[in-house]
Tab-separated table of C-alpha atoms in Angstrom:
chain	number	residue	atom	x	y	z
A	70	MET	CA	-0.010	0.062	0.039
A	71	THR	CA	1.313	3.328	-0.911
A	72	ILE	CA	0.171	6.092	1.264
A	73	GLY	CA	3.110	8.701	0.870
A	74	GLN	CA	6.877	9.139	0.610
A	75	ASN	CA	6.894	8.766	4.367
A	76	SER	CA	4.460	5.990	4.898
A	77	GLU	CA	5.741	4.483	8.187
A	78	TYR	CA	5.593	7.855	9.722
A	79	PHE	CA	1.719	8.032	9.216
A	80	ARG	CA	1.206	4.592	11.052
A	81	ASP	CA	0.164	6.181	14.303
A	82	VAL	CA	-2.308	8.939	13.598
A	83	ARG	CA	-4.853	7.754	16.042
A	84	ILE	CA	-7.576	10.709	15.771
A	85	GLY	CA	-9.661	10.707	12.579
A	86	VAL	CA	-12.228	13.687	11.514
A	87	ILE	CA	-14.767	12.941	8.691
A	88	GLY	CA	-15.993	16.346	7.395
A	89	GLY	CA	-19.658	16.569	5.997
A	90	THR	CA	-21.332	19.077	3.861
A	91	GLY	CA	-19.799	22.562	4.397
A	92	LEU	CA	-16.756	21.225	6.232
A	93	TYR	CA	-13.923	20.405	3.830
A	94	SER	CA	-10.948	21.496	5.820
A	95	LEU	CA	-9.458	22.122	9.079
A	96	ASP	CA	-8.303	25.480	10.652
A	97	GLY	CA	-6.000	26.140	13.330
A	98	LEU	CA	-3.914	23.067	12.898
A	99	ASN	CA	-0.391	22.541	11.091
A	100	VAL	CA	-0.915	20.627	7.912
A	101	ILE	CA	1.971	18.208	7.582
A	102	GLU	CA	1.045	16.171	4.333
A	103	THR	CA	-1.767	15.169	2.160
A	104	LEU	CA	-1.903	11.482	1.402
A	105	ALA	CA	-3.471	9.312	-1.347
A	106	VAL	CA	-4.331	6.004	0.106
A	107	GLU	CA	-5.187	2.758	-1.802
A	108	THR	CA	-7.318	0.183	-0.002
A	109	PRO	CA	-8.432	-3.210	-1.295
A	110	TRP	CA	-11.669	-1.428	-1.420
A	111	GLY	CA	-10.594	1.254	-3.774
A	112	GLN	CA	-9.804	4.848	-3.193
A	113	PRO	CA	-11.409	7.086	-0.327
A	114	SER	CA	-13.448	10.099	-1.436
A	115	GLY	CA	-10.306	12.302	-1.690
A	116	PRO	CA	-6.887	12.859	-0.363
A	117	ILE	CA	-6.594	12.507	3.460
A	118	THR	CA	-4.915	15.546	5.174
A	119	ILE	CA	-2.506	14.739	8.077
A	120	ALA	CA	-2.285	17.706	10.504
A	121	GLU	CA	-0.678	18.266	13.819
A	122	THR	CA	-1.901	19.697	16.738
A	123	VAL	CA	-0.185	22.338	19.169
A	124	ARG	CA	0.622	19.257	21.624
A	125	GLY	CA	2.382	17.451	18.647
A	126	HIS	CA	-0.151	14.878	17.897
A	127	LYS	CA	-1.331	13.860	14.546
A	128	ILE	CA	-4.832	13.940	13.108
A	129	ALA	CA	-6.257	12.709	9.811
A	130	PHE	CA	-9.010	14.614	8.130
A	131	LEU	CA	-11.002	13.394	5.234
A	132	ALA	CA	-13.856	15.171	3.364
A	133	ARG	CA	-16.589	12.709	3.031
A	134	HIS	CA	-17.871	13.976	-0.258
A	135	GLY	CA	-14.620	14.902	-1.506
A	136	PRO	CA	-12.799	18.294	-1.502
A	137	SER	CA	-15.146	19.836	-3.785
A	138	HIS	CA	-18.420	18.143	-2.831
A	139	SER	CA	-18.229	15.924	-5.974
A	140	VAL	CA	-19.594	12.648	-4.494
A	141	LEU	CA	-23.265	11.813	-3.802
A	142	PRO	CA	-24.284	10.239	-0.638
A	143	SER	CA	-25.064	7.065	-2.168
A	144	GLU	CA	-21.766	7.076	-4.129
A	145	VAL	CA	-19.440	7.783	-1.259
A	146	ASN	CA	-16.943	4.763	-0.979
A	147	TYR	CA	-17.643	4.332	2.670
A	148	ARG	CA	-15.601	1.108	2.966
A	149	ALA	CA	-12.423	2.940	1.476
A	150	ASN	CA	-12.837	6.010	3.593
A	151	ILE	CA	-12.853	3.767	6.872
A	152	ALA	CA	-10.212	1.359	5.888
A	153	ALA	CA	-7.969	4.066	4.688
A	154	LEU	CA	-8.298	5.957	8.026
A	155	LYS	CA	-7.846	2.540	9.991
A	156	ALA	CA	-4.662	2.017	7.950
A	157	LEU	CA	-3.295	5.148	9.100
A	158	GLY	CA	-3.531	3.996	12.803
A	159	VAL	CA	-7.107	5.842	13.508
A	160	GLN	CA	-8.646	4.358	16.490
A	161	ALA	CA	-11.358	7.199	17.141
A	162	ILE	CA	-13.371	8.929	14.624
A	163	LEU	CA	-15.357	12.216	15.180
A	164	ALA	CA	-17.683	12.746	12.056
A	165	PHE	CA	-19.780	15.946	11.099
A	166	SER	CA	-22.784	15.954	9.080
A	167	ALA	CA	-25.437	18.360	7.859
A	168	VAL	CA	-28.910	17.041	8.919
A	169	GLY	CA	-32.602	18.148	8.769
A	170	SER	CA	-34.358	18.574	12.104
A	171	LEU	CA	-37.460	16.586	12.769
A	172	ARG	CA	-38.011	18.566	16.123
A	173	GLU	CA	-39.121	21.870	16.860
A	174	GLU	CA	-36.776	22.259	19.690
A	175	ILE	CA	-33.807	21.649	17.244
A	176	SER	CA	-33.311	24.845	15.446
A	177	PRO	CA	-31.313	25.250	12.289
A	178	GLY	CA	-27.848	25.835	13.347
A	179	ASP	CA	-28.141	23.525	16.366
A	180	PHE	CA	-25.925	20.501	17.046
A	181	VAL	CA	-27.171	17.127	17.879
A	182	LEU	CA	-24.890	14.263	19.362
A	183	ILE	CA	-27.161	11.401	18.308
A	184	ASP	CA	-26.900	7.964	20.172
A	185	GLN	CA	-29.129	5.963	17.936
A	186	ILE	CA	-29.661	5.322	14.180
A	187	ILE	CA	-32.578	4.145	12.023
A	188	ASP	CA	-31.424	2.784	8.678
A	189	ARG	CA	-33.688	3.950	5.856
A	190	THR	CA	-31.034	3.512	3.024
A	191	LYS	CA	-31.998	0.933	0.273
A	192	GLY	CA	-29.179	-1.718	0.056
A	193	VAL	CA	-27.410	-0.028	-2.826
A	194	ARG	CA	-24.412	0.797	-0.649
A	195	ALA	CA	-21.632	-1.421	0.268
A	196	ASP	CA	-22.155	-1.792	3.972
A	197	SER	CA	-19.804	-4.360	5.336
A	198	PHE	CA	-16.331	-5.199	4.737
A	199	PHE	CA	-17.162	-8.952	4.723
A	200	THR	CA	-19.322	-8.806	1.746
A	201	GLY	CA	-17.832	-10.905	-1.138
A	202	THR	CA	-14.822	-12.212	0.830
A	203	GLY	CA	-16.289	-15.472	1.854
A	204	VAL	CA	-15.909	-14.719	5.445
A	205	THR	CA	-19.061	-14.505	7.467
A	206	ALA	CA	-19.111	-11.867	10.530
A	207	HIS	CA	-21.672	-10.168	12.457
A	208	ALA	CA	-20.580	-6.921	14.396
A	209	THR	CA	-22.714	-6.078	17.543
A	210	PHE	CA	-24.499	-2.630	16.673
A	211	GLY	CA	-27.098	-2.194	19.424
A	212	GLU	CA	-25.419	1.080	20.497
A	213	PRO	CA	-24.076	2.520	17.085
A	214	VAL	CA	-22.346	5.484	18.569
A	215	SER	CA	-19.673	5.734	21.176
A	216	ALA	CA	-21.246	7.002	24.434
A	217	GLY	CA	-17.910	8.038	25.762
A	218	LEU	CA	-16.922	10.314	22.951
A	219	ARG	CA	-20.462	11.712	22.696
A	220	THR	CA	-19.767	12.867	26.319
A	221	LEU	CA	-16.370	14.052	25.639
A	222	VAL	CA	-17.744	16.372	22.965
A	223	ALA	CA	-20.836	17.583	25.060
A	224	ARG	CA	-18.242	18.644	27.940
A	225	HIS	CA	-17.235	21.371	25.288
A	226	ALA	CA	-20.629	22.662	24.254
A	227	ALA	CA	-19.825	26.158	25.855
A	228	ALA	CA	-17.374	26.776	23.104
A	229	VAL	CA	-20.310	27.294	20.851
A	230	PRO	CA	-22.645	29.595	23.082
A	231	ASP	CA	-24.775	30.944	20.314
A	232	ILE	CA	-26.336	27.493	19.594
A	233	SER	CA	-27.697	24.632	21.546
A	234	VAL	CA	-25.885	21.152	21.443
A	235	HIS	CA	-28.527	18.491	22.236
A	236	THR	CA	-26.699	15.699	23.852
A	237	SER	CA	-28.737	12.720	22.472
A	238	GLY	CA	-31.116	11.902	19.685
A	239	THR	CA	-32.046	9.481	17.144
A	240	GLY	CA	-31.067	9.820	13.441
A	241	VAL	CA	-32.620	8.599	10.310
A	242	CYS	CA	-30.411	7.782	7.497
A	243	MET	CA	-32.148	8.112	4.143
A	244	GLU	CA	-30.835	6.985	0.664
A	245	GLY	CA	-31.208	10.577	-1.060
A	246	PRO	CA	-30.078	12.403	-2.964
A	247	ALA	CA	-33.763	13.964	-2.992
A	248	PHE	CA	-35.004	15.244	0.359
A	249	SER	CA	-37.815	13.706	2.160
A	250	THR	CA	-41.651	13.907	1.272
A	251	ARG	CA	-43.820	15.575	3.942
A	252	ALA	CA	-45.400	12.041	4.579
A	253	GLU	CA	-42.000	10.615	5.196
A	254	SER	CA	-40.763	13.533	7.247
A	255	ASN	CA	-44.007	12.988	9.519
A	256	LEU	CA	-43.518	9.077	9.553
A	257	TYR	CA	-39.963	9.706	10.895
A	258	ARG	CA	-41.237	12.137	13.465
A	259	ALA	CA	-43.805	9.602	14.629
A	260	TRP	CA	-40.936	7.116	14.992
A	261	GLY	CA	-39.408	9.284	17.596
A	262	ALA	CA	-36.555	10.277	15.407
A	263	SER	CA	-34.969	13.707	16.182
A	264	VAL	CA	-32.784	14.510	12.813
A	265	ILE	CA	-32.393	12.843	9.344
A	266	ASN	CA	-29.310	12.801	7.020
A	267	MET	CA	-27.770	10.658	4.085
A	268	THR	CA	-24.354	9.512	5.408
A	269	CYS	CA	-24.452	8.085	9.087
A	270	ILE	CA	-24.942	4.623	7.423
A	271	PRO	CA	-22.955	2.894	6.554
A	272	GLU	CA	-20.243	4.984	7.862
A	273	SER	CA	-21.131	4.105	11.461
A	274	LYS	CA	-21.407	0.440	10.844
A	275	LEU	CA	-18.103	0.206	9.049
A	276	ALA	CA	-16.498	1.952	11.887
A	277	ARG	CA	-17.797	-0.567	14.147
A	278	GLU	CA	-16.611	-3.306	12.183
A	279	ALA	CA	-13.170	-1.858	11.849
A	280	GLU	CA	-13.160	-1.606	15.677
A	281	ILE	CA	-12.927	2.308	15.642
A	282	THR	CA	-14.663	4.325	18.220
A	283	TYR	CA	-17.149	6.646	16.469
A	284	ALA	CA	-19.367	9.615	17.245
A	285	ILE	CA	-21.040	11.899	14.878
A	286	VAL	CA	-21.864	15.758	15.270
A	287	CYS	CA	-25.286	16.340	13.516
A	288	MET	CA	-25.393	19.918	12.236
A	289	ALA	CA	-29.086	21.048	11.610
A	290	THR	CA	-29.684	23.041	8.594
A	291	ASP	CA	-33.264	23.211	8.233
A	292	TYR	CA	-36.617	21.561	9.243
A	293	ASP	CA	-36.763	18.801	6.642
A	294	ALA	CA	-40.331	18.757	5.184
A	295	TRP	CA	-42.577	18.215	8.113
A	296	ARG	CA	-43.423	21.828	8.863
A	297	GLU	CA	-46.822	22.670	7.044
A	298	SER	CA	-46.410	26.330	7.403
A	299	GLU	CA	-43.062	26.342	5.561
A	300	GLU	CA	-41.838	25.153	1.955
A	301	PRO	CA	-39.974	21.927	2.194
A	302	VAL	CA	-36.142	21.980	2.422
A	303	THR	CA	-34.009	23.496	-0.409
A	304	VAL	CA	-30.262	23.257	-1.208
A	305	ALA	CA	-30.213	27.103	-0.898
A	306	GLU	CA	-31.701	27.091	2.527
A	307	VAL	CA	-29.006	24.352	3.465
A	308	MET	CA	-26.098	26.092	2.190
A	309	HIS	CA	-26.883	29.340	3.872
A	310	THR	CA	-27.126	27.740	7.293
A	311	MET	CA	-23.971	25.472	6.587
A	312	LYS	CA	-21.611	28.533	6.642
A	313	GLY	CA	-22.378	29.091	10.119
A	314	ASN	CA	-22.537	25.600	11.157
A	315	ALA	CA	-18.936	25.018	9.646
A	316	ALA	CA	-17.498	27.764	11.686
A	317	ASN	CA	-19.096	26.501	14.786
A	318	ALA	CA	-17.932	22.757	13.951
A	319	LYS	CA	-14.279	24.030	13.740
A	320	THR	CA	-14.560	25.968	17.006
A	321	LEU	CA	-15.961	22.901	18.834
A	322	LEU	CA	-13.410	20.954	17.301
A	323	LEU	CA	-10.608	22.844	18.718
A	324	ALA	CA	-11.923	23.226	21.981
A	325	LEU	CA	-12.232	19.618	22.629
A	326	LEU	CA	-9.200	18.329	20.924
A	327	PRO	CA	-6.867	18.600	23.936
A	328	ASP	CA	-9.375	16.319	25.868
A	329	PHE	CA	-9.483	13.966	22.788
A	330	GLU	CA	-5.850	13.874	22.448
A	331	ASP	CA	-5.628	12.883	26.054
A	332	ALA	CA	-8.152	10.213	25.984
A	333	VAL	CA	-6.642	8.509	22.808
A	334	TYR	CA	-2.860	9.082	23.301
A	335	ASN	CA	-2.380	9.526	27.169
A	336	ASP	CA	-5.000	7.212	28.939
A	337	ALA	CA	-3.159	4.233	29.615
A	338	ALA	CA	-6.245	2.339	30.291
A	339	ARG	CA	-7.716	3.287	26.880
A	340	ALA	CA	-11.045	3.663	28.436
A	341	LEU	CA	-12.526	5.736	25.261
A	342	MET	CA	-11.709	3.084	22.861
A	343	ASP	CA	-12.112	0.157	25.095
A	344	PRO	CA	-15.596	-0.843	23.916
A	345	GLU	CA	-14.810	-1.127	20.239
A	346	ALA	CA	-11.055	-2.479	20.674
A	347	GLY	CA	-11.313	-6.128	19.904
A	348	SER	CA	-15.050	-6.137	19.321
A	349	MET	CA	-14.846	-8.458	16.342
A	350	GLN	CA	-12.765	-11.052	17.872
A	351	TYR	CA	-15.801	-13.503	18.430
A	352	ALA	CA	-17.700	-12.089	15.430
A	353	PHE	CA	-16.468	-14.754	12.929
A	354	GLN	CA	-18.631	-17.855	12.435
A	355	GLN	CA	-16.389	-20.249	10.423
A	356	PRO	CA	-13.169	-21.665	11.554
A	357	PRO	CA	-10.135	-20.010	9.838
A	358	GLU	CA	-9.533	-23.289	7.580
A	359	LYS	CA	-13.077	-22.982	6.295
A	360	GLN	CA	-12.619	-19.213	5.268
A	361	SER	CA	-11.602	-18.007	1.828
A	362	ALA	CA	-7.856	-17.684	1.384
A	363	ALA	CA	-8.329	-14.684	-0.928
A	364	GLY	CA	-10.989	-13.103	1.457
A	365	ARG	CA	-8.352	-13.555	4.493
A	366	ALA	CA	-5.832	-11.742	2.275
A	367	THR	CA	-8.238	-8.946	1.801
A	368	LEU	CA	-9.230	-8.758	5.343
A	369	ASN	CA	-5.456	-8.775	6.490
A	370	PHE	CA	-5.675	-4.985	5.513
A	371	LEU	CA	-7.979	-4.212	8.326
A	372	PHE	CA	-7.382	-7.066	10.648
A	373	PRO	CA	-3.831	-8.277	10.604
A	374	GLN	CA	-4.430	-9.560	14.092
A	375	TYR	CA	-7.237	-11.910	13.017
A	376	PHE	CA	-6.263	-12.838	9.443
A	377	THR	CA	-2.769	-13.800	8.925
A	378	VAL	CA	-1.226	-14.405	5.469
């Protein structure tokens, strides 16, 4: 795998950040290099930027839709995105995503730290690293988002005082790229959902399969389509709100980074990553001798501890 001229130098980048709509770069950090990463599942959405914090730790940043937002939600190579970050050593990912609000109390501009997800995608996205490998595995996904990382983010809500940071909620992931009908939007509200987006599935599932701690900051841009008194959401409305959201996302990230770094780099107990670390160890149903040799070779990229070649 070629990831850059100094590839070995970039094998201990433990923190990953995935930017969504409107968040295509990081500010306030020293950019070291931009890497093109090749994985068995292809290339990620774009180059991965390696930046260094003031404390000397490295962070990997990836724009989910590409640096110029050229990739639709259903076309994102989620497997390559997560695999590329894993190959760099990433153990914890904080993702950001534009969402529509399904609740009156979640205003455009607010952030929501969802703890549950409803999958309304349509099966057109590659959503498992094991598909096509001849290796069967089943990841636990009852709690799809890291409670520890959500709590860490919530502690720094005061960094963005002009908005509300909601510390829990349920997100619906729809296929897109069209927005919801009013009937769909009201259905999701009836289910108790808080926000809706187009990308947290399969991103969160793949992070779990890869044993990466994952949380997502949902940045509300609109009220979706459920409000009868308003026109349904448009791209123009989303982009108007996203400018402020992107600025607040960068402010929040810089505020929480010291705690994030301590949890990932300095905690000998590794409490933040412990629930996900090793979580796939007992997920495989076949004995090794019954697994496809080619599949084992592919999966060695992610799991050298489970699939020797």
